Amino acid sequence: MAKNRTSIYSALIANLLIALTKFTAGGFTNSSSMISEGIHSLVDTVDQVLLLYGLKRSKKAPDVTHPFGYGKELYFWSFIVSILIFGLGGGISIYQGIQHIIRPEPVKDPLWNYIVLGLSLIFEGSSLLIATKEFNRVRNGLSWWKAIVKSKDPSSFLVLFEDGAAVLGLLIVFVFMLIGHNFNLPYMDGVASVLVGLLLVLVSAILARESRSLLMGEGIAPETQQKIRAIAEKDPAVIKVVNVLSTYQSPEDVTLMLIIDFDPDIDTEDITAAIERIREAIKTTFPLIKLVFVQPQTYSILPGTLGTEQKKP
C-alpha cells in the first residue's frame, strides 16, 4: 500500500504538469487531439487525488457506525475513478473529436505538438515502467490478466491501466497527427481524438468491472477456500466444513465465516476449544484474515420434540 501511494504521488505530479503543457500547446496550435490528451491527463490527475483520498479514508479506525472499519472506501473511490474516466475522459474526447471531424480546422504550427508529445511520452513511459515494475512484484508469476482479476488492491492496477492508456493514447495522437500534417488531412486530428476517447471508455469498462466486484463484497478465491476447509477439517472435533463465507473489507482485511458440522458426541466446552484452535490456525496461515466467525451446523426444534435438539436432515 505504501509503494502504491508513492507511485500515485509521482503520477499525480507528472500528470498535472503534462496536462498544463498539453492544454497550452493545444490552445496555441488549435489541435483537437492535443486538447483531448490534455483532458485525459487532467482526468488522470483528478483520479489520483481521489485514489489518495480513498487510501486515507480506508485506514480510518472502526467506530460504532462502521464496526468493520472503512476499508471499502478504497473500493468506492476506485469505482468513482472508473466512472470519471468514462464520462470526463472518454465522453468529452469522443464529442470533441466528432466536432472536429465535422468541421475540421488545420493545425497551426504542429511542431509544438510534436515537442509536447515527445516529452509526454518520456514522462508517461517512465511512470508506466515504474507501475509495471511494482505490479510485477505482486503478481507472483501469474499472467497479467489473471493477476489483475485476483488483485484486491485497485490502486495498483488503476495506476497501471491509466499509465498504459496514456502511453497508447499518445502514440495514437502522434501517428494520426503525422498523417494529417503530411497529407493535409485536418480531420485526422478529430479521428485521433475519437480513438483516444474510445480507448478511455474501454479502460473505464474494465476498471469499473473489477472495482464493482470488490465493492459488492467479493470473497476469497476458491483455492484459498479449499485450504481453509482442509485446515478446519484437520481438527479432530470437526466432521466437515459445510460452508465458507468471506468478504474483503479492504485489500489487507478479510472477514471470514465458517459453518462447521462438529462431532455430535462432544460437549459445548470441547466445541468452544475447537473453535479457538481453528481460528488460530487460520489466522496464522492467512494473516490477511482479521476476523474469523465459526458457526456450528444449525439445529432445529421439530414439532412434537419440544426441548430436544435434532440435526436437520
PDB file of C-alpha atoms in Angstrom:
ATOM      1  CA  MET A   1       0.000   0.000   0.000  1.00  0.00           C
ATOM      2  CA  ALA A   2       2.871   2.399   0.819  1.00  0.00           C
ATOM      3  CA  LYS A   3       4.518   1.656  -2.522  1.00  0.00           C
ATOM      4  CA  ASN A   4       1.218   2.280  -4.313  1.00  0.00           C
ATOM      5  CA  ARG A   5       0.867   5.626  -2.558  1.00  0.00           C
ATOM      6  CA  THR A   6       4.355   6.699  -3.641  1.00  0.00           C
ATOM      7  CA  SER A   7       3.662   5.769  -7.265  1.00  0.00           C
ATOM      8  CA  ILE A   8       0.327   7.615  -7.125  1.00  0.00           C
ATOM      9  CA  TYR A   9       2.016  10.782  -5.846  1.00  0.00           C
ATOM     10  CA  SER A  10       4.600  10.573  -8.636  1.00  0.00           C
ATOM     11  CA  ALA A  11       1.925  10.048 -11.296  1.00  0.00           C
ATOM     12  CA  LEU A  12      -0.156  12.902  -9.827  1.00  0.00           C
ATOM     13  CA  ILE A  13       2.649  15.446 -10.174  1.00  0.00           C
ATOM     14  CA  ALA A  14       3.632  14.211 -13.641  1.00  0.00           C
ATOM     15  CA  ASN A  15       0.050  14.225 -14.978  1.00  0.00           C
ATOM     16  CA  LEU A  16      -0.665  17.713 -13.641  1.00  0.00           C
ATOM     17  CA  LEU A  17       2.393  19.154 -15.383  1.00  0.00           C
ATOM     18  CA  ILE A  18       1.667  17.228 -18.586  1.00  0.00           C
ATOM     19  CA  ALA A  19      -1.988  18.379 -18.587  1.00  0.00           C
ATOM     20  CA  LEU A  20      -0.967  22.038 -18.323  1.00  0.00           C
ATOM     21  CA  THR A  21       1.574  21.603 -21.121  1.00  0.00           C
ATOM     22  CA  LYS A  22      -0.917  19.843 -23.414  1.00  0.00           C
ATOM     23  CA  PHE A  23      -3.632  22.445 -22.876  1.00  0.00           C
ATOM     24  CA  THR A  24      -1.163  25.232 -23.605  1.00  0.00           C
ATOM     25  CA  ALA A  25       0.067  23.536 -26.789  1.00  0.00           C
ATOM     26  CA  GLY A  26      -3.481  22.652 -27.874  1.00  0.00           C
ATOM     27  CA  GLY A  27      -4.593  26.259 -27.414  1.00  0.00           C
ATOM     28  CA  PHE A  28      -1.712  27.631 -29.486  1.00  0.00           C
ATOM     29  CA  THR A  29      -1.961  25.035 -32.293  1.00  0.00           C
ATOM     30  CA  ASN A  30      -5.753  24.583 -32.373  1.00  0.00           C
ATOM     31  CA  SER A  31      -5.312  20.789 -32.095  1.00  0.00           C
ATOM     32  CA  SER A  32      -8.400  18.815 -31.023  1.00  0.00           C
ATOM     33  CA  SER A  33      -6.426  15.670 -30.235  1.00  0.00           C
ATOM     34  CA  MET A  34      -3.926  17.611 -28.128  1.00  0.00           C
ATOM     35  CA  ILE A  35      -6.746  19.175 -26.091  1.00  0.00           C
ATOM     36  CA  SER A  36      -8.262  15.676 -25.718  1.00  0.00           C
ATOM     37  CA  GLU A  37      -4.916  14.453 -24.438  1.00  0.00           C
ATOM     38  CA  GLY A  38      -4.913  17.384 -22.003  1.00  0.00           C
ATOM     39  CA  ILE A  39      -8.356  16.323 -20.759  1.00  0.00           C
ATOM     40  CA  HIS A  40      -7.050  12.770 -20.417  1.00  0.00           C
ATOM     41  CA  SER A  41      -4.115  13.914 -18.276  1.00  0.00           C
ATOM     42  CA  LEU A  42      -6.365  16.186 -16.189  1.00  0.00           C
ATOM     43  CA  VAL A  43      -8.782  13.307 -15.533  1.00  0.00           C
ATOM     44  CA  ASP A  44      -5.815  11.135 -14.545  1.00  0.00           C
ATOM     45  CA  THR A  45      -4.746  13.852 -12.102  1.00  0.00           C
ATOM     46  CA  VAL A  46      -8.198  14.011 -10.515  1.00  0.00           C
ATOM     47  CA  ASP A  47      -8.323  10.215 -10.401  1.00  0.00           C
ATOM     48  CA  GLN A  48      -5.081  10.036  -8.459  1.00  0.00           C
ATOM     49  CA  VAL A  49      -6.327  12.637  -5.963  1.00  0.00           C
ATOM     50  CA  LEU A  50      -9.438  10.503  -5.391  1.00  0.00           C
ATOM     51  CA  LEU A  51      -7.350   7.337  -5.015  1.00  0.00           C
ATOM     52  CA  LEU A  52      -5.190   9.025  -2.378  1.00  0.00           C
ATOM     53  CA  TYR A  53      -8.345  10.166  -0.595  1.00  0.00           C
ATOM     54  CA  GLY A  54      -9.740   6.643  -0.744  1.00  0.00           C
ATOM     55  CA  LEU A  55      -6.495   5.192   0.645  1.00  0.00           C
ATOM     56  CA  LYS A  56      -6.577   7.670   3.519  1.00  0.00           C
ATOM     57  CA  ARG A  57     -10.246   7.006   4.326  1.00  0.00           C
ATOM     58  CA  SER A  58      -9.732   3.230   4.161  1.00  0.00           C
ATOM     59  CA  LYS A  59      -7.279   3.451   7.072  1.00  0.00           C
ATOM     60  CA  LYS A  60      -9.822   5.092   9.381  1.00  0.00           C
ATOM     61  CA  ALA A  61     -10.379   3.095  12.577  1.00  0.00           C
ATOM     62  CA  PRO A  62     -13.672   1.231  13.129  1.00  0.00           C
ATOM     63  CA  ASP A  63     -16.378   3.042  15.071  1.00  0.00           C
ATOM     64  CA  VAL A  64     -19.957   2.492  16.226  1.00  0.00           C
ATOM     65  CA  THR A  65     -21.483   3.142  12.791  1.00  0.00           C
ATOM     66  CA  HIS A  66     -18.798   1.172  10.900  1.00  0.00           C
ATOM     67  CA  PRO A  67     -17.747  -1.701  13.185  1.00  0.00           C
ATOM     68  CA  PHE A  68     -15.819  -3.414  10.365  1.00  0.00           C
ATOM     69  CA  GLY A  69     -13.893  -0.262   9.532  1.00  0.00           C
ATOM     70  CA  TYR A  70     -13.760   1.937   6.429  1.00  0.00           C
ATOM     71  CA  GLY A  71     -11.665  -0.309   4.174  1.00  0.00           C
ATOM     72  CA  LYS A  72     -14.264  -0.368   1.401  1.00  0.00           C
ATOM     73  CA  GLU A  73     -13.860   3.398   0.929  1.00  0.00           C
ATOM     74  CA  LEU A  74     -10.945   2.494  -1.367  1.00  0.00           C
ATOM     75  CA  TYR A  75     -13.238   0.299  -3.485  1.00  0.00           C
ATOM     76  CA  PHE A  76     -15.891   3.012  -3.647  1.00  0.00           C
ATOM     77  CA  TRP A  77     -13.484   5.717  -4.812  1.00  0.00           C
ATOM     78  CA  SER A  78     -11.864   3.326  -7.277  1.00  0.00           C
ATOM     79  CA  PHE A  79     -15.297   2.798  -8.821  1.00  0.00           C
ATOM     80  CA  ILE A  80     -15.840   6.565  -8.988  1.00  0.00           C
ATOM     81  CA  VAL A  81     -12.465   6.885 -10.746  1.00  0.00           C
ATOM     82  CA  SER A  82     -13.541   4.391 -13.407  1.00  0.00           C
ATOM     83  CA  ILE A  83     -16.757   6.377 -13.998  1.00  0.00           C
ATOM     84  CA  LEU A  84     -14.781   9.616 -14.326  1.00  0.00           C
ATOM     85  CA  ILE A  85     -12.513   8.028 -16.930  1.00  0.00           C
ATOM     86  CA  PHE A  86     -15.629   7.066 -18.894  1.00  0.00           C
ATOM     87  CA  GLY A  87     -17.556  10.330 -18.545  1.00  0.00           C
ATOM     88  CA  LEU A  88     -14.932  13.071 -18.449  1.00  0.00           C
ATOM     89  CA  GLY A  89     -12.119  11.332 -20.289  1.00  0.00           C
ATOM     90  CA  GLY A  90     -13.800   9.177 -22.899  1.00  0.00           C
ATOM     91  CA  GLY A  91     -17.049  11.071 -23.416  1.00  0.00           C
ATOM     92  CA  ILE A  92     -15.556  14.547 -23.840  1.00  0.00           C
ATOM     93  CA  SER A  93     -12.758  13.282 -26.102  1.00  0.00           C
ATOM     94  CA  ILE A  94     -15.225  11.485 -28.386  1.00  0.00           C
ATOM     95  CA  TYR A  95     -17.529  14.518 -28.524  1.00  0.00           C
ATOM     96  CA  GLN A  96     -14.733  16.924 -29.303  1.00  0.00           C
ATOM     97  CA  GLY A  97     -13.271  14.581 -31.916  1.00  0.00           C
ATOM     98  CA  ILE A  98     -16.612  14.264 -33.748  1.00  0.00           C
ATOM     99  CA  GLN A  99     -16.944  18.056 -33.792  1.00  0.00           C
ATOM    100  CA  HIS A 100     -13.513  18.407 -35.413  1.00  0.00           C
ATOM    101  CA  ILE A 101     -14.280  15.676 -37.955  1.00  0.00           C
ATOM    102  CA  ILE A 102     -17.476  17.512 -38.984  1.00  0.00           C
ATOM    103  CA  ARG A 103     -15.731  20.908 -39.020  1.00  0.00           C
ATOM    104  CA  PRO A 104     -12.017  20.180 -39.431  1.00  0.00           C
ATOM    105  CA  GLU A 105      -9.565  23.007 -38.850  1.00  0.00           C
ATOM    106  CA  PRO A 106      -5.892  22.952 -39.886  1.00  0.00           C
ATOM    107  CA  VAL A 107      -3.405  22.570 -37.047  1.00  0.00           C
ATOM    108  CA  LYS A 108      -1.270  25.658 -36.546  1.00  0.00           C
ATOM    109  CA  ASP A 109       2.469  25.183 -36.092  1.00  0.00           C
ATOM    110  CA  PRO A 110       2.360  21.426 -35.251  1.00  0.00           C
ATOM    111  CA  LEU A 111       5.997  21.490 -34.092  1.00  0.00           C
ATOM    112  CA  TRP A 112       4.809  22.431 -30.599  1.00  0.00           C
ATOM    113  CA  ASN A 113       2.515  19.412 -30.554  1.00  0.00           C
ATOM    114  CA  TYR A 114       5.366  17.098 -31.507  1.00  0.00           C
ATOM    115  CA  ILE A 115       7.565  18.528 -28.760  1.00  0.00           C
ATOM    116  CA  VAL A 116       4.816  18.119 -26.156  1.00  0.00           C
ATOM    117  CA  LEU A 117       4.037  14.587 -27.341  1.00  0.00           C
ATOM    118  CA  GLY A 118       7.709  13.622 -27.144  1.00  0.00           C
ATOM    119  CA  LEU A 119       8.093  14.972 -23.615  1.00  0.00           C
ATOM    120  CA  SER A 120       4.796  13.412 -22.528  1.00  0.00           C
ATOM    121  CA  LEU A 121       5.880  10.028 -23.887  1.00  0.00           C
ATOM    122  CA  ILE A 122       9.065  10.247 -21.840  1.00  0.00           C
ATOM    123  CA  PHE A 123       7.212  11.164 -18.622  1.00  0.00           C
ATOM    124  CA  GLU A 124       4.278   8.778 -19.094  1.00  0.00           C
ATOM    125  CA  GLY A 125       6.600   5.998 -20.272  1.00  0.00           C
ATOM    126  CA  SER A 126       8.735   6.382 -17.164  1.00  0.00           C
ATOM    127  CA  SER A 127       5.635   6.297 -14.954  1.00  0.00           C
ATOM    128  CA  LEU A 128       4.392   3.172 -16.793  1.00  0.00           C
ATOM    129  CA  LEU A 129       7.735   1.414 -16.279  1.00  0.00           C
ATOM    130  CA  ILE A 130       7.583   2.150 -12.539  1.00  0.00           C
ATOM    131  CA  ALA A 131       3.951   0.958 -12.295  1.00  0.00           C
ATOM    132  CA  THR A 132       4.794  -2.184 -14.296  1.00  0.00           C
ATOM    133  CA  LYS A 133       7.781  -2.941 -12.083  1.00  0.00           C
ATOM    134  CA  GLU A 134       5.684  -2.578  -8.926  1.00  0.00           C
ATOM    135  CA  PHE A 135       2.864  -4.740 -10.312  1.00  0.00           C
ATOM    136  CA  ASN A 136       5.335  -7.443 -11.386  1.00  0.00           C
ATOM    137  CA  ARG A 137       6.388  -7.762  -7.751  1.00  0.00           C
ATOM    138  CA  VAL A 138       2.889  -8.652  -6.596  1.00  0.00           C
ATOM    139  CA  ARG A 139       1.596 -10.815  -9.450  1.00  0.00           C
ATOM    140  CA  ASN A 140       3.789 -13.782  -8.391  1.00  0.00           C
ATOM    141  CA  GLY A 141       4.241 -15.299 -11.832  1.00  0.00           C
ATOM    142  CA  LEU A 142       0.556 -15.077 -12.800  1.00  0.00           C
ATOM    143  CA  SER A 143      -0.451 -13.788 -16.206  1.00  0.00           C
ATOM    144  CA  TRP A 144      -1.211 -10.065 -16.348  1.00  0.00           C
ATOM    145  CA  TRP A 145      -4.963 -10.512 -16.711  1.00  0.00           C
ATOM    146  CA  LYS A 146      -5.226 -13.180 -14.019  1.00  0.00           C
ATOM    147  CA  ALA A 147      -3.160 -11.055 -11.646  1.00  0.00           C
ATOM    148  CA  ILE A 148      -5.476  -8.067 -12.228  1.00  0.00           C
ATOM    149  CA  VAL A 149      -8.591 -10.200 -11.640  1.00  0.00           C
ATOM    150  CA  LYS A 150      -7.112 -11.703  -8.465  1.00  0.00           C
ATOM    151  CA  SER A 151      -5.799  -8.379  -7.137  1.00  0.00           C
ATOM    152  CA  LYS A 152      -7.816  -6.933  -4.252  1.00  0.00           C
ATOM    153  CA  ASP A 153      -5.989  -3.590  -4.309  1.00  0.00           C
ATOM    154  CA  PRO A 154      -7.469  -1.460  -7.132  1.00  0.00           C
ATOM    155  CA  SER A 155      -4.933   1.315  -6.518  1.00  0.00           C
ATOM    156  CA  SER A 156      -2.237  -0.957  -8.002  1.00  0.00           C
ATOM    157  CA  PHE A 157      -3.904  -1.842 -11.302  1.00  0.00           C
ATOM    158  CA  LEU A 158      -5.698   1.510 -11.696  1.00  0.00           C
ATOM    159  CA  VAL A 159      -2.364   3.335 -11.960  1.00  0.00           C
ATOM    160  CA  LEU A 160      -1.088   0.644 -14.330  1.00  0.00           C
ATOM    161  CA  PHE A 161      -4.148   0.935 -16.600  1.00  0.00           C
ATOM    162  CA  GLU A 162      -4.086   4.734 -16.572  1.00  0.00           C
ATOM    163  CA  ASP A 163      -0.397   4.890 -17.488  1.00  0.00           C
ATOM    164  CA  GLY A 164      -0.834   2.247 -20.183  1.00  0.00           C
ATOM    165  CA  ALA A 165      -3.818   4.066 -21.687  1.00  0.00           C
ATOM    166  CA  ALA A 166      -1.871   7.351 -21.548  1.00  0.00           C
ATOM    167  CA  VAL A 167       1.097   5.955 -23.485  1.00  0.00           C
ATOM    168  CA  LEU A 168      -1.138   4.250 -26.057  1.00  0.00           C
ATOM    169  CA  GLY A 169      -3.205   7.427 -26.441  1.00  0.00           C
ATOM    170  CA  LEU A 170      -0.081   9.500 -27.045  1.00  0.00           C
ATOM    171  CA  LEU A 171       1.068   7.065 -29.739  1.00  0.00           C
ATOM    172  CA  ILE A 172      -2.357   7.248 -31.442  1.00  0.00           C
ATOM    173  CA  VAL A 173      -2.267  11.051 -31.430  1.00  0.00           C
ATOM    174  CA  PHE A 174       1.302  11.104 -32.760  1.00  0.00           C
ATOM    175  CA  VAL A 175       0.550   8.729 -35.672  1.00  0.00           C
ATOM    176  CA  PHE A 176      -2.665  10.464 -36.758  1.00  0.00           C
ATOM    177  CA  MET A 177      -1.200  13.926 -36.336  1.00  0.00           C
ATOM    178  CA  LEU A 178       1.720  12.913 -38.520  1.00  0.00           C
ATOM    179  CA  ILE A 179      -0.648  11.547 -41.209  1.00  0.00           C
ATOM    180  CA  GLY A 180      -2.853  14.637 -41.099  1.00  0.00           C
ATOM    181  CA  HIS A 181       0.104  17.026 -41.276  1.00  0.00           C
ATOM    182  CA  ASN A 182       1.963  15.250 -44.123  1.00  0.00           C
ATOM    183  CA  PHE A 183      -1.106  14.542 -46.299  1.00  0.00           C
ATOM    184  CA  ASN A 184      -3.047  17.715 -45.444  1.00  0.00           C
ATOM    185  CA  LEU A 185      -5.945  15.836 -43.833  1.00  0.00           C
ATOM    186  CA  PRO A 186      -7.061  18.071 -40.952  1.00  0.00           C
ATOM    187  CA  TYR A 187      -9.914  15.739 -39.949  1.00  0.00           C
ATOM    188  CA  MET A 188      -7.330  13.153 -38.857  1.00  0.00           C
ATOM    189  CA  ASP A 189      -6.859  15.214 -35.720  1.00  0.00           C
ATOM    190  CA  GLY A 190     -10.514  14.608 -34.849  1.00  0.00           C
ATOM    191  CA  VAL A 191     -10.208  10.899 -35.656  1.00  0.00           C
ATOM    192  CA  ALA A 192      -7.307  10.646 -33.195  1.00  0.00           C
ATOM    193  CA  SER A 193      -9.425  12.345 -30.538  1.00  0.00           C
ATOM    194  CA  VAL A 194     -12.284   9.852 -31.066  1.00  0.00           C
ATOM    195  CA  LEU A 195      -9.893   6.895 -30.856  1.00  0.00           C
ATOM    196  CA  VAL A 196      -8.391   8.219 -27.623  1.00  0.00           C
ATOM    197  CA  GLY A 197     -11.923   8.574 -26.228  1.00  0.00           C
ATOM    198  CA  LEU A 198     -12.852   5.005 -27.223  1.00  0.00           C
ATOM    199  CA  LEU A 199      -9.644   3.775 -25.594  1.00  0.00           C
ATOM    200  CA  LEU A 200     -10.611   5.503 -22.344  1.00  0.00           C
ATOM    201  CA  VAL A 201     -14.140   4.036 -22.489  1.00  0.00           C
ATOM    202  CA  LEU A 202     -12.660   0.534 -22.863  1.00  0.00           C
ATOM    203  CA  VAL A 203     -10.261   1.053 -19.948  1.00  0.00           C
ATOM    204  CA  SER A 204     -13.111   2.506 -17.866  1.00  0.00           C
ATOM    205  CA  ALA A 205     -15.298  -0.562 -18.501  1.00  0.00           C
ATOM    206  CA  ILE A 206     -12.541  -2.946 -17.354  1.00  0.00           C
ATOM    207  CA  LEU A 207     -11.752  -0.917 -14.229  1.00  0.00           C
ATOM    208  CA  ALA A 208     -15.443  -0.484 -13.356  1.00  0.00           C
ATOM    209  CA  ARG A 209     -15.974  -4.245 -13.603  1.00  0.00           C
ATOM    210  CA  GLU A 210     -13.123  -5.050 -11.223  1.00  0.00           C
ATOM    211  CA  SER A 211     -13.889  -2.229  -8.762  1.00  0.00           C
ATOM    212  CA  ARG A 212     -17.599  -3.091  -8.695  1.00  0.00           C
ATOM    213  CA  SER A 213     -16.850  -6.715  -7.853  1.00  0.00           C
ATOM    214  CA  LEU A 214     -14.778  -5.655  -4.839  1.00  0.00           C
ATOM    215  CA  LEU A 215     -17.317  -3.043  -3.752  1.00  0.00           C
ATOM    216  CA  MET A 216     -20.146  -5.597  -3.874  1.00  0.00           C
ATOM    217  CA  GLY A 217     -18.343  -7.889  -1.422  1.00  0.00           C
ATOM    218  CA  GLU A 218     -16.004 -10.142  -3.392  1.00  0.00           C
ATOM    219  CA  GLY A 219     -14.700 -13.057  -1.329  1.00  0.00           C
ATOM    220  CA  ILE A 220     -11.528 -15.113  -1.212  1.00  0.00           C
ATOM    221  CA  ALA A 221     -10.500 -17.318  -4.134  1.00  0.00           C
ATOM    222  CA  PRO A 222     -11.817 -20.919  -4.410  1.00  0.00           C
ATOM    223  CA  GLU A 223      -8.343 -22.380  -3.920  1.00  0.00           C
ATOM    224  CA  THR A 224      -7.958 -20.401  -0.682  1.00  0.00           C
ATOM    225  CA  GLN A 225     -11.355 -21.669   0.456  1.00  0.00           C
ATOM    226  CA  GLN A 226     -10.165 -25.239  -0.093  1.00  0.00           C
ATOM    227  CA  LYS A 227      -7.054 -24.623   2.020  1.00  0.00           C
ATOM    228  CA  ILE A 228      -9.200 -23.183   4.822  1.00  0.00           C
ATOM    229  CA  ARG A 229     -11.529 -26.197   4.656  1.00  0.00           C
ATOM    230  CA  ALA A 230      -8.520 -28.501   4.954  1.00  0.00           C
ATOM    231  CA  ILE A 231      -7.195 -26.606   7.994  1.00  0.00           C
ATOM    232  CA  ALA A 232     -10.558 -26.746   9.784  1.00  0.00           C
ATOM    233  CA  GLU A 233     -11.242 -30.389   8.934  1.00  0.00           C
ATOM    234  CA  LYS A 234      -7.883 -31.440  10.381  1.00  0.00           C
ATOM    235  CA  ASP A 235      -9.273 -30.689  13.826  1.00  0.00           C
ATOM    236  CA  PRO A 236     -10.496 -33.921  15.497  1.00  0.00           C
ATOM    237  CA  ALA A 237     -13.722 -32.244  16.630  1.00  0.00           C
ATOM    238  CA  VAL A 238     -14.788 -31.411  13.074  1.00  0.00           C
ATOM    239  CA  ILE A 239     -16.751 -33.754  10.833  1.00  0.00           C
ATOM    240  CA  LYS A 240     -16.788 -31.362   7.859  1.00  0.00           C
ATOM    241  CA  VAL A 241     -16.925 -27.705   6.846  1.00  0.00           C
ATOM    242  CA  VAL A 242     -20.407 -27.065   5.487  1.00  0.00           C
ATOM    243  CA  ASN A 243     -19.809 -23.581   4.067  1.00  0.00           C
ATOM    244  CA  VAL A 244     -17.123 -20.889   3.741  1.00  0.00           C
ATOM    245  CA  LEU A 245     -18.306 -17.271   3.566  1.00  0.00           C
ATOM    246  CA  SER A 246     -15.903 -14.356   3.176  1.00  0.00           C
ATOM    247  CA  THR A 247     -15.565 -10.751   2.069  1.00  0.00           C
ATOM    248  CA  TYR A 248     -12.727  -8.308   1.592  1.00  0.00           C
ATOM    249  CA  GLN A 249     -13.176  -5.275   3.838  1.00  0.00           C
ATOM    250  CA  SER A 250     -10.007  -3.802   2.296  1.00  0.00           C
ATOM    251  CA  PRO A 251      -7.001  -5.174   0.385  1.00  0.00           C
ATOM    252  CA  GLU A 252      -5.443  -6.095   3.739  1.00  0.00           C
ATOM    253  CA  ASP A 253      -8.517  -7.130   5.738  1.00  0.00           C
ATOM    254  CA  VAL A 254     -10.687 -10.210   5.175  1.00  0.00           C
ATOM    255  CA  THR A 255     -13.689 -11.245   7.265  1.00  0.00           C
ATOM    256  CA  LEU A 256     -14.381 -14.990   7.266  1.00  0.00           C
ATOM    257  CA  MET A 257     -17.303 -17.088   8.483  1.00  0.00           C
ATOM    258  CA  LEU A 258     -17.279 -20.885   8.655  1.00  0.00           C
ATOM    259  CA  ILE A 259     -20.313 -23.105   9.135  1.00  0.00           C
ATOM    260  CA  ILE A 260     -18.995 -26.352  10.606  1.00  0.00           C
ATOM    261  CA  ASP A 261     -20.525 -29.716  11.381  1.00  0.00           C
ATOM    262  CA  PHE A 262     -18.962 -30.771  14.711  1.00  0.00           C
ATOM    263  CA  ASP A 263     -18.845 -34.243  16.226  1.00  0.00           C
ATOM    264  CA  PRO A 264     -22.249 -34.673  17.958  1.00  0.00           C
ATOM    265  CA  ASP A 265     -20.677 -36.661  20.806  1.00  0.00           C
ATOM    266  CA  ILE A 266     -18.593 -33.754  22.149  1.00  0.00           C
ATOM    267  CA  ASP A 267     -19.886 -31.181  24.611  1.00  0.00           C
ATOM    268  CA  THR A 268     -20.081 -27.384  24.389  1.00  0.00           C
ATOM    269  CA  GLU A 269     -16.740 -26.871  26.093  1.00  0.00           C
ATOM    270  CA  ASP A 270     -14.976 -29.081  23.537  1.00  0.00           C
ATOM    271  CA  ILE A 271     -16.669 -27.235  20.660  1.00  0.00           C
ATOM    272  CA  THR A 272     -15.533 -23.887  22.095  1.00  0.00           C
ATOM    273  CA  ALA A 273     -11.958 -25.150  22.367  1.00  0.00           C
ATOM    274  CA  ALA A 274     -12.090 -26.471  18.789  1.00  0.00           C
ATOM    275  CA  ILE A 275     -13.350 -23.121  17.506  1.00  0.00           C
ATOM    276  CA  GLU A 276     -10.406 -21.333  19.138  1.00  0.00           C
ATOM    277  CA  ARG A 277      -7.931 -23.807  17.619  1.00  0.00           C
ATOM    278  CA  ILE A 278      -9.452 -23.358  14.164  1.00  0.00           C
ATOM    279  CA  ARG A 279      -9.413 -19.577  14.430  1.00  0.00           C
ATOM    280  CA  GLU A 280      -5.769 -19.524  15.498  1.00  0.00           C
ATOM    281  CA  ALA A 281      -4.679 -21.925  12.746  1.00  0.00           C
ATOM    282  CA  ILE A 282      -6.444 -19.926  10.008  1.00  0.00           C
ATOM    283  CA  LYS A 283      -5.145 -16.552  11.195  1.00  0.00           C
ATOM    284  CA  THR A 284      -1.608 -17.907  11.421  1.00  0.00           C
ATOM    285  CA  THR A 285      -1.747 -19.305   7.882  1.00  0.00           C
ATOM    286  CA  PHE A 286      -3.578 -16.329   6.370  1.00  0.00           C
ATOM    287  CA  PRO A 287      -2.572 -13.061   8.135  1.00  0.00           C
ATOM    288  CA  LEU A 288      -4.979 -11.003   5.997  1.00  0.00           C
ATOM    289  CA  ILE A 289      -7.932 -12.753   7.658  1.00  0.00           C
ATOM    290  CA  LYS A 290      -8.563 -10.476  10.631  1.00  0.00           C
ATOM    291  CA  LEU A 291     -11.903 -11.834  11.842  1.00  0.00           C
ATOM    292  CA  VAL A 292     -12.985 -15.487  11.858  1.00  0.00           C
ATOM    293  CA  PHE A 293     -16.546 -16.367  12.866  1.00  0.00           C
ATOM    294  CA  VAL A 294     -17.340 -20.057  13.381  1.00  0.00           C
ATOM    295  CA  GLN A 295     -20.970 -21.154  13.376  1.00  0.00           C
ATOM    296  CA  PRO A 296     -21.788 -24.759  14.311  1.00  0.00           C
ATOM    297  CA  GLN A 297     -24.116 -26.579  11.921  1.00  0.00           C
ATOM    298  CA  THR A 298     -27.665 -25.324  12.592  1.00  0.00           C
ATOM    299  CA  TYR A 299     -30.144 -27.343  14.613  1.00  0.00           C
ATOM    300  CA  SER A 300     -33.912 -27.051  14.586  1.00  0.00           C
ATOM    301  CA  ILE A 301     -36.739 -27.834  17.009  1.00  0.00           C
ATOM    302  CA  LEU A 302     -39.106 -30.183  15.206  1.00  0.00           C
ATOM    303  CA  PRO A 303     -42.854 -30.380  16.017  1.00  0.00           C
ATOM    304  CA  GLY A 304     -43.522 -32.754  18.896  1.00  0.00           C
ATOM    305  CA  THR A 305     -39.926 -32.652  20.138  1.00  0.00           C
ATOM    306  CA  LEU A 306     -40.020 -29.551  22.323  1.00  0.00           C
ATOM    307  CA  GLY A 307     -36.750 -29.156  24.183  1.00  0.00           C
ATOM    308  CA  THR A 308     -34.991 -31.767  22.033  1.00  0.00           C
ATOM    309  CA  GLU A 309     -32.422 -30.547  19.515  1.00  0.00           C
ATOM    310  CA  GLN A 310     -32.321 -32.547  16.309  1.00  0.00           C
ATOM    311  CA  LYS A 311     -29.960 -32.013  13.426  1.00  0.00           C
ATOM    312  CA  LYS A 312     -31.574 -31.023  10.161  1.00  0.00           C
ATOM    313  CA  PRO A 313     -31.589 -33.885   7.635  1.00  0.00           C
TER     314      PRO A 313
END
